[in-house]
Short mmCIF file of C-alpha atoms and ligand atoms in Angstrom, two decimals:
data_model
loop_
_atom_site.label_atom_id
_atom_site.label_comp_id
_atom_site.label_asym_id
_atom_site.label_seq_id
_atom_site.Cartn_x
_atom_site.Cartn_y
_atom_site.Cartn_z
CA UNK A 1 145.63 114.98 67.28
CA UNK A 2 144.09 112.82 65.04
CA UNK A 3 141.15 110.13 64.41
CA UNK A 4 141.47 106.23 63.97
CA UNK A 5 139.38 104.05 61.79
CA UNK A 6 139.07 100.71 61.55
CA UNK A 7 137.24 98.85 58.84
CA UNK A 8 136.35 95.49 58.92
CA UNK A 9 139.89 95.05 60.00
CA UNK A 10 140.55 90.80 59.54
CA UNK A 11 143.71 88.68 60.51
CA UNK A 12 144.08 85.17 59.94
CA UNK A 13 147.30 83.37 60.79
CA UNK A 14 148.71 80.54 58.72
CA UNK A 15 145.77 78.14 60.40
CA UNK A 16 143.31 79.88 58.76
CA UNK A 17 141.08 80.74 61.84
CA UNK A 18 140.57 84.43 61.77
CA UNK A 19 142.37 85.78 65.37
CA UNK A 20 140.16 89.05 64.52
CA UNK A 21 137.18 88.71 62.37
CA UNK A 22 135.68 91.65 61.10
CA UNK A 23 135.74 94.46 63.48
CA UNK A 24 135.15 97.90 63.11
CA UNK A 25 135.66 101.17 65.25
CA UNK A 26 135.74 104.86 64.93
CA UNK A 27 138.47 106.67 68.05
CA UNK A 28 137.58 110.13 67.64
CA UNK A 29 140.26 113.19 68.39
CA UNK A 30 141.49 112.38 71.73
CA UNK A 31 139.49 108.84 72.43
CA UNK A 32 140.45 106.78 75.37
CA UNK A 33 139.50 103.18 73.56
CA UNK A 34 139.71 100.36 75.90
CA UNK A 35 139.54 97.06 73.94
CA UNK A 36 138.53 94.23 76.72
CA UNK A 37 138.29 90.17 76.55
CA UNK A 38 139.77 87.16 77.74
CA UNK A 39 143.14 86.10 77.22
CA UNK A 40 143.43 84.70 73.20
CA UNK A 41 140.66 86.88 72.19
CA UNK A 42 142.38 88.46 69.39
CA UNK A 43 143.12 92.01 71.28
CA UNK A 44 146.92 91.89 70.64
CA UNK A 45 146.75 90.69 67.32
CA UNK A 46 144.29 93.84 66.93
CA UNK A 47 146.72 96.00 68.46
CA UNK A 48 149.74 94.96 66.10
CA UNK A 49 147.56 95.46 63.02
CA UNK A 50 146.74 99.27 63.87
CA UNK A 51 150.72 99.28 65.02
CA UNK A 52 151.51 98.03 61.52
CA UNK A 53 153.52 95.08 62.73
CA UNK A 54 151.47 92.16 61.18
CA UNK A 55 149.94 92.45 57.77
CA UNK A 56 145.60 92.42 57.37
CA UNK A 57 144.12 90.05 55.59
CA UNK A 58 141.26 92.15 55.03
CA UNK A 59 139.34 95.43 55.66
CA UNK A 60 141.70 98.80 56.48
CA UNK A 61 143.28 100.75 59.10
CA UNK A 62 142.71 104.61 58.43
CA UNK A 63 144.53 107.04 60.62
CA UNK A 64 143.04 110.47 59.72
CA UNK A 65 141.58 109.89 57.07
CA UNK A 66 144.46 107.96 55.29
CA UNK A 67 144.35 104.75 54.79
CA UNK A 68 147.98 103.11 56.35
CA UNK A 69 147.85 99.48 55.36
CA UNK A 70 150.92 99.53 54.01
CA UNK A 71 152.85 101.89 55.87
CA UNK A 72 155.70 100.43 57.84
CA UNK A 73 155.74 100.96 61.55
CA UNK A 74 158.03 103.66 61.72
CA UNK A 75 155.80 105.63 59.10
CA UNK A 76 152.01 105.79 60.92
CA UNK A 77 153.03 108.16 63.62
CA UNK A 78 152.23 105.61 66.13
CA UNK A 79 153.37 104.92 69.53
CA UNK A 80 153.20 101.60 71.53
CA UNK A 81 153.59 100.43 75.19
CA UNK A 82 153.93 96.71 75.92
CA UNK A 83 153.67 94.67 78.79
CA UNK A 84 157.03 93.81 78.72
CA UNK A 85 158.82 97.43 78.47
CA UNK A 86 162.54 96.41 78.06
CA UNK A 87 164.51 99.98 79.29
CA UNK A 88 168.32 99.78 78.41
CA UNK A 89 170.26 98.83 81.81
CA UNK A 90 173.17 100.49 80.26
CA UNK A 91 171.41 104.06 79.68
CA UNK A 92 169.96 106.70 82.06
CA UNK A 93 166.17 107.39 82.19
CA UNK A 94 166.94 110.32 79.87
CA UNK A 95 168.77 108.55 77.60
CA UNK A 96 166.08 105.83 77.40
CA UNK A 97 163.27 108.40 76.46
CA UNK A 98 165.79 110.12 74.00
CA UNK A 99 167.10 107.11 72.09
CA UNK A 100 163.81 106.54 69.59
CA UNK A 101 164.18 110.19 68.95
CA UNK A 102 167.95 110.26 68.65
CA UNK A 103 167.69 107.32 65.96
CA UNK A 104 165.34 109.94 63.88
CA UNK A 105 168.11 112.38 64.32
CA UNK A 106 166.19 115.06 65.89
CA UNK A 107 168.12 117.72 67.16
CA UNK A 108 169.78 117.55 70.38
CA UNK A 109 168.34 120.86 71.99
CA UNK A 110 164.53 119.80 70.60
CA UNK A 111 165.29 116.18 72.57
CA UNK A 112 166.30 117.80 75.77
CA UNK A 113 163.21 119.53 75.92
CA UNK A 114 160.88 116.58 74.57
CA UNK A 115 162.52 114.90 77.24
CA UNK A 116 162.17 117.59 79.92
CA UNK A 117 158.74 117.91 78.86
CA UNK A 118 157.78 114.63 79.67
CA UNK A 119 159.91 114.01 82.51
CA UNK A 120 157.72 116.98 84.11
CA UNK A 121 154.56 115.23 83.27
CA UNK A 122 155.47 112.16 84.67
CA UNK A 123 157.06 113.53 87.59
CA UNK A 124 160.36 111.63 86.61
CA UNK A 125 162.04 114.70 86.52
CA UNK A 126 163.98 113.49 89.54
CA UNK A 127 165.02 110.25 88.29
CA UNK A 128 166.36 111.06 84.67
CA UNK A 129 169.87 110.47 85.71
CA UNK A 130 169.12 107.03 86.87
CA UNK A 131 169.64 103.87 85.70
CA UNK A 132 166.39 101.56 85.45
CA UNK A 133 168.19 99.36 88.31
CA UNK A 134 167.65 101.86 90.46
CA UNK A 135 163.92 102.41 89.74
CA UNK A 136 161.00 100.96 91.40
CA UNK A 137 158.82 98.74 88.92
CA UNK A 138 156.36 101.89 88.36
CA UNK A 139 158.76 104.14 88.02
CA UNK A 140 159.75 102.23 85.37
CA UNK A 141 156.82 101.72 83.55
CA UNK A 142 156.75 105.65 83.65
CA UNK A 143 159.99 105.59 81.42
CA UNK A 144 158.18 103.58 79.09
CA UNK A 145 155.70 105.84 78.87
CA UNK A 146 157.89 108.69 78.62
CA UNK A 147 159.37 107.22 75.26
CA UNK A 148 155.87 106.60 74.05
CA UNK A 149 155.21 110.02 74.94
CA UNK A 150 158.35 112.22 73.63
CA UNK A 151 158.02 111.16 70.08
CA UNK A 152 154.19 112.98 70.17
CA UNK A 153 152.69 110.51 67.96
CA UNK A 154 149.25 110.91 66.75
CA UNK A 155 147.71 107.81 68.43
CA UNK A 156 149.21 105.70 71.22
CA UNK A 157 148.42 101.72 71.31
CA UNK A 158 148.95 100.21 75.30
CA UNK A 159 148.75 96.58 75.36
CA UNK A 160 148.70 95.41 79.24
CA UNK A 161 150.75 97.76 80.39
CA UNK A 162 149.40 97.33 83.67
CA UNK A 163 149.73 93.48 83.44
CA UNK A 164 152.99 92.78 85.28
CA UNK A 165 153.05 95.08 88.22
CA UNK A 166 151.74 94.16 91.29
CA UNK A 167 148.32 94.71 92.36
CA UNK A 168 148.49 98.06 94.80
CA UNK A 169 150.96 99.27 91.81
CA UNK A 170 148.47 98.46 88.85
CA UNK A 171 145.49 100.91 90.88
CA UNK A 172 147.84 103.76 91.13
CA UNK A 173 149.07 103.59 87.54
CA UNK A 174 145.50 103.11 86.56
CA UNK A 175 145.11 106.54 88.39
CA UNK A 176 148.07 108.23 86.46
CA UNK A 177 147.63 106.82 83.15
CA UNK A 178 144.19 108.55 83.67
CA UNK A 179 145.63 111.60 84.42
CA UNK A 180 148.03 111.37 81.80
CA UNK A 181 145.47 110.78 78.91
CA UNK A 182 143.30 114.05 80.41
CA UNK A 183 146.19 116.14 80.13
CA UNK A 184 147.63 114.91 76.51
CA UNK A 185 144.33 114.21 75.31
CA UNK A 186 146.46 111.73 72.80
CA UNK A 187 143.68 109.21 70.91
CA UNK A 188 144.79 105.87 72.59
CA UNK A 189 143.64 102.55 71.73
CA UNK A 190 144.53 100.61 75.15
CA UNK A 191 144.25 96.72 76.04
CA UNK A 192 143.51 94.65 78.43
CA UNK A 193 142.34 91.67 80.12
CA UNK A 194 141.20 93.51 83.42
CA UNK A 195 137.58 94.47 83.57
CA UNK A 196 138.05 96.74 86.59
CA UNK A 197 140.87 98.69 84.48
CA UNK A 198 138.63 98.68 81.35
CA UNK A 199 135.83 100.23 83.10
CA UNK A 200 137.86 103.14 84.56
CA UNK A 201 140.03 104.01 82.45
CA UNK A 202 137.76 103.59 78.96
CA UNK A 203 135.89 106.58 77.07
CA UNK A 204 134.19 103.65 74.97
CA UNK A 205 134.79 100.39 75.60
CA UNK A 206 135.43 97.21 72.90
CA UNK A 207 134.77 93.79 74.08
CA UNK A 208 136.25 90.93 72.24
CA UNK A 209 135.18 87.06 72.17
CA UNK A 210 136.79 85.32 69.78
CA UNK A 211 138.31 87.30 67.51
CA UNK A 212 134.64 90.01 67.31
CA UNK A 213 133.42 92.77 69.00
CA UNK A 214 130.57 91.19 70.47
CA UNK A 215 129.56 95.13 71.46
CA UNK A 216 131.14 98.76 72.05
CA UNK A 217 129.79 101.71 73.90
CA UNK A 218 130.74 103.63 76.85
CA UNK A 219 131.44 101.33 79.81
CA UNK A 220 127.99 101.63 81.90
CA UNK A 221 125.74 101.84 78.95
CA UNK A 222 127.62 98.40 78.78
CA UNK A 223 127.15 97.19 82.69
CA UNK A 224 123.43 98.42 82.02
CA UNK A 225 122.45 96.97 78.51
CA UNK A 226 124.91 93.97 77.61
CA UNK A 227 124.53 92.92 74.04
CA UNK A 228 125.10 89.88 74.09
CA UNK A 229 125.29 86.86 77.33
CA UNK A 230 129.21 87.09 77.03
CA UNK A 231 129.20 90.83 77.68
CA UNK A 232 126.75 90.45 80.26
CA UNK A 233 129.00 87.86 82.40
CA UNK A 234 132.30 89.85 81.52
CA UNK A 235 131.45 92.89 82.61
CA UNK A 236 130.51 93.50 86.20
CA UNK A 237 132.41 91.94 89.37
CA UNK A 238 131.36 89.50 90.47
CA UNK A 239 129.51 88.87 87.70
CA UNK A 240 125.76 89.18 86.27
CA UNK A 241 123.96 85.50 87.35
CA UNK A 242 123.37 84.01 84.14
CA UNK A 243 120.31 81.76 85.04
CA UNK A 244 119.35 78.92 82.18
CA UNK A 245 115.40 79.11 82.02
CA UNK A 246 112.50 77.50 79.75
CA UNK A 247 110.20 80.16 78.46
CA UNK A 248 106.65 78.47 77.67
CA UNK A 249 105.05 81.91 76.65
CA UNK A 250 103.46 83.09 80.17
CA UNK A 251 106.57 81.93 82.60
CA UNK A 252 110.05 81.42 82.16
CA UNK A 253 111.02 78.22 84.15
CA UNK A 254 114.25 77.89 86.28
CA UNK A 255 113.85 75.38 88.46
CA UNK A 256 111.53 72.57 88.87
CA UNK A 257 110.21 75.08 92.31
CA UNK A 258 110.72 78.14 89.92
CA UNK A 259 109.23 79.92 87.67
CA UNK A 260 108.57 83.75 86.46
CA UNK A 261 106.01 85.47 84.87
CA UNK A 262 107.61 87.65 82.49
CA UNK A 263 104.19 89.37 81.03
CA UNK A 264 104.58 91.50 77.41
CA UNK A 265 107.36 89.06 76.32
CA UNK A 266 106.69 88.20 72.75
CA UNK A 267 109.36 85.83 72.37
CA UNK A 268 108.72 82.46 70.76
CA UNK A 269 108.68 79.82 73.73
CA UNK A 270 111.95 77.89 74.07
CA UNK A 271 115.36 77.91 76.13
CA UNK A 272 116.51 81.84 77.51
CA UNK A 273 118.91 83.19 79.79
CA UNK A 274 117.99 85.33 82.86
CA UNK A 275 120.34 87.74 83.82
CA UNK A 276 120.18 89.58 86.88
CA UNK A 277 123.13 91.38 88.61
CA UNK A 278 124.37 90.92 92.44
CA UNK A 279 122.92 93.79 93.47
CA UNK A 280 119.73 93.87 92.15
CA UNK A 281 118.92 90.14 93.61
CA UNK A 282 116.63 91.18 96.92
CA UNK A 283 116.94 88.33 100.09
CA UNK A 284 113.46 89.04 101.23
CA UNK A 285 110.02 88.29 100.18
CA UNK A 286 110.59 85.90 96.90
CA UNK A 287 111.57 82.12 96.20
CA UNK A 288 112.95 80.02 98.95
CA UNK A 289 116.46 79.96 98.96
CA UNK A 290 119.83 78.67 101.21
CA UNK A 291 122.91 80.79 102.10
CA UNK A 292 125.67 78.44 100.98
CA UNK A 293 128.59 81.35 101.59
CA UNK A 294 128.76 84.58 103.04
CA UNK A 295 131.57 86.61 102.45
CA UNK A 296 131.92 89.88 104.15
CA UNK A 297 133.89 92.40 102.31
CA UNK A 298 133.94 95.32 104.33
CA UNK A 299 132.02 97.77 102.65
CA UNK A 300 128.74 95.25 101.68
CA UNK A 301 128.64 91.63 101.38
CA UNK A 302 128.78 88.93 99.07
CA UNK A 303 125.79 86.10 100.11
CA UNK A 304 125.85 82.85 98.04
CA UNK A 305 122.68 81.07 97.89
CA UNK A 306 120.97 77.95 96.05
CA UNK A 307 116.87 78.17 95.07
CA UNK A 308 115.47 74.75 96.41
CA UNK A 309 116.99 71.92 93.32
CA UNK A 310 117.82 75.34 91.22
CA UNK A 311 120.98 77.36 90.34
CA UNK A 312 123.69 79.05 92.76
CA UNK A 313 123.13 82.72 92.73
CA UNK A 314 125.54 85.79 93.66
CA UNK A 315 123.54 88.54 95.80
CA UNK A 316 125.12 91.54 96.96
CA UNK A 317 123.85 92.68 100.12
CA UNK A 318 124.75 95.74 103.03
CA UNK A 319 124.78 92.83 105.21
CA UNK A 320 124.89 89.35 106.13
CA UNK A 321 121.48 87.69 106.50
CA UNK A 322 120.60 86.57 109.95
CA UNK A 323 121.98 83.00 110.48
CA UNK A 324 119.04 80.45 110.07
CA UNK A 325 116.21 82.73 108.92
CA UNK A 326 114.06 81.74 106.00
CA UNK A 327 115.32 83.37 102.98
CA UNK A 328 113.62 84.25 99.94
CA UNK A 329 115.04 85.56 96.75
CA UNK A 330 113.24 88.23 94.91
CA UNK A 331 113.82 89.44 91.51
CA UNK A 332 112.81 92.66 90.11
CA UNK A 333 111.69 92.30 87.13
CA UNK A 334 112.66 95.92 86.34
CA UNK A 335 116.32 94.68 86.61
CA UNK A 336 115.95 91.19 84.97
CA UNK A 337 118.53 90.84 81.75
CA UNK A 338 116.92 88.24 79.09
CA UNK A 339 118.89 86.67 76.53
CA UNK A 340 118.06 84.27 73.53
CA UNK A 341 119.39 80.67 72.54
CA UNK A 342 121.94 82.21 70.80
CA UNK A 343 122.96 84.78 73.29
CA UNK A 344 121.60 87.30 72.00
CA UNK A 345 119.83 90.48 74.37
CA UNK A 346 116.28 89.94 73.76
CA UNK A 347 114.72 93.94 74.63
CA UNK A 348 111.79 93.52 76.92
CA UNK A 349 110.52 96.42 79.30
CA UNK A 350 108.29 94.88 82.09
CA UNK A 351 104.89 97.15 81.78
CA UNK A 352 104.92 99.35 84.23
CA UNK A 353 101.33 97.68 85.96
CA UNK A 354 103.35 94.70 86.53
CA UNK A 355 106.49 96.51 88.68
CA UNK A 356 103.89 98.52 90.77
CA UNK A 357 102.27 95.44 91.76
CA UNK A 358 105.59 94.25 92.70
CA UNK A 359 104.68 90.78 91.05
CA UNK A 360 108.91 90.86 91.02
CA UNK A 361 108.44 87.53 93.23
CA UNK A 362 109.28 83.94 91.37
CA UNK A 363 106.07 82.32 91.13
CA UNK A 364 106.06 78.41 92.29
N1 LIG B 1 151.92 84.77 65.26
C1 LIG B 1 150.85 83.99 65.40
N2 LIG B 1 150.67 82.89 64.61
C2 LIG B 1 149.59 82.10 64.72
N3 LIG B 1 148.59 82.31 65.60
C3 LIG B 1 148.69 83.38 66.42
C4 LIG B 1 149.82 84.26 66.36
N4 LIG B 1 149.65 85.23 67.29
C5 LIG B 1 148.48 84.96 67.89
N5 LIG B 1 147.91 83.86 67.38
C6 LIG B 1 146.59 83.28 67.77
O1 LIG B 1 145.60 84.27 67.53
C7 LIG B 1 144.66 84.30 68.59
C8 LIG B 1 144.62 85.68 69.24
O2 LIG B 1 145.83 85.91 69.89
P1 LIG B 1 146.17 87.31 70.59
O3 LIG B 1 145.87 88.40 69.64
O4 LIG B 1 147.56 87.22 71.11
O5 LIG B 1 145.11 87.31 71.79
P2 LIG B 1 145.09 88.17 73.15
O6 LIG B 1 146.07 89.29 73.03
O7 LIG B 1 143.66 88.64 73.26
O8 LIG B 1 145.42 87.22 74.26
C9 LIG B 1 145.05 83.19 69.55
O9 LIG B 1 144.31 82.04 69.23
C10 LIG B 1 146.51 82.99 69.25
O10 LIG B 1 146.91 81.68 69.53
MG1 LIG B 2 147.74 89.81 74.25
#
């Protein structure tokens, strides 16, 4: 049980460029933290400063209510699964979840039933006379686990865990390391590079660009209300359409065939981004438009389209659209994202005269 803090945590390797620049978090008791962002973002290097295994160069890790920044590893009561869980061939599946706590010389009776204890939780209770040759890649990564978990630390750190197992695998582990969290209710700060993982498995959710949390929050208050343009196109599958647009005060132009009344926006006229997500794009009654792609996916469907000399757009539909009707994009302006020059979510509710009139149509 315990609570992590960081504060203005900042690393900056030898080239000077700070891998993470500033960030700050507070995991309550029992947090599920999923820190998010594309590969090089800074979310390992985040990771290893909480674990204690690179130094800060500024700001502090607290760990309830202590400050640990220069505790050694072994001392922060912290436990860490990588991607790349090396087991021992040589040892059994028990012996590989014993040996951290056989090196701390705990006693042999309280290590059987650490052991037991996890082994039951992980339903590896089966396979602790094994060697990990003879395990399945999950069943592996469940030994990992187990060592994480026998040693009871107050906070566990995953960094893409998930990453090297195949894809079928990666869903179902999802599913137990789920589980697993509800049932230890261990404060875990857990990376990854996934979205789809981040959204499931995350209480709150961090997502990094660059070495900042552009924004953190739970993950659909995310999806719904994206900070920033980068947190609008990294969240959501397949993603928000990020439209470039000129804003002259009364429309916000797309295309040279396109434009939008956006009325109530007070924002000085210059270059914006509209954001609008797959499913909110409507294929009748709008701006003339051209299917480029379909692709059926079972469940709905995917329909590319281009606005006449304008952007490619992502709408997701419960069906294909009949082949050669006229389509005709509509926007609701209800559902309509707007971001500044610098990326920045600009807040804008459309009054509520202008939805009813369902003026959600581009205007030529
Ligand atoms: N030991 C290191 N020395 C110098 N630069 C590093 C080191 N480790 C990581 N970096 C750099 O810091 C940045 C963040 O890396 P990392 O934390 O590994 O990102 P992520 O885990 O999100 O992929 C990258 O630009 C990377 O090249
Ligand atoms: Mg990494």
């Amino acid at each position: 049980m315990a609570t992590l803090s960081l504060q203005a945590l900042t690393k900056r390797y030898d080239n000077g460029v700070p891998a993470v620049n500033a960030v700050s978090l507070d995991a309550a008791d029992g947090e599920f933290i999923v820190i998010v962002g594309p590969s090089g973002c800074g979310k390992s290097t985040l990771l290893r400063l909480v674990a204690g295994l690179e130094t800060v160069s500024g700001g502090r890790v607290v760990i309830d209510g202590a400050v640990v920044n220069d505790r050694e590893p072994g001392n922060r009561d912290i436990a860490m699964v990588f991607q790349n869980y090396a087991l021992y061939p040589h040892m059994t599946v028990a012996g590989n979840m014993a040996y951290g706590l056989r090196n701390r010389r705990v006693p042999k009776p309280e290590i059987a039933a650490k052991v037991r204890r996890a082994a039951e939780i992980l339903e590896l209770t089966e396979l602790l006379e094994r060697r990990p040759a003879q395990l399945s890649g999950g069943q592996r990564q469940r030994v990992a686990m187990g060592r994480a978990i026998v040693r009871e630390p107050k906070v566990f750190l995953f960094d893409e865990p998930l990453s090297n197992l195949d894809a079928k695998l990666r869903v179902s582990m999802r599913v137990e390391i789920k589980r697993l969290q509800r049932r230890l209710r261990t404060t875990a700060v857990y990376v990854t590079h996934d979205q789809v993982e981040a959204m499931t498995l995350a209480d709150r959710l961090v997502v990094m660009n660059r070495g900042v949390a552009e924004q953190i929050g739970p993950p659909l208050a995310l999806y719904e209300r994206p900070a920033t343009v980068f947190v609008a196109g990294f969240i959501g599958s397949p993603a928000m359409n990020l439209l470039p647009a000129e804003w002259d005060g009364r429309f916000a132009r797309v295309s040279p065939h396109l434009a939008l009344a956006l009325p109530g926006l007070g924002a000085p006229p210059g270059p914006l981004t509209l954001g609008i997500r797959p499913e909110h794009l409507g294929l009748e009654g709008g701006a003339a438009a051209a299917v480029e792609l379909v692709e059926p996916l079972g469940a709905d469907t995917l329909v590319h389209v281009r606005l006449a000399d304008g952007p490619l757009l992502v709408a997701r539909a419960a069906a294909a659209p009949a082949p050669d009707a006229p389509l005709a994009l509509e926007m609701p302006l209800a559902r309509l994202h707007l971001f500044d020059a610098a990326g920045n979510r600009i807040p804008w509710e459309a009054p509520s005269a202008a939805l009813e009139a369902r003026p959600c149509r581009p205007v030529a």
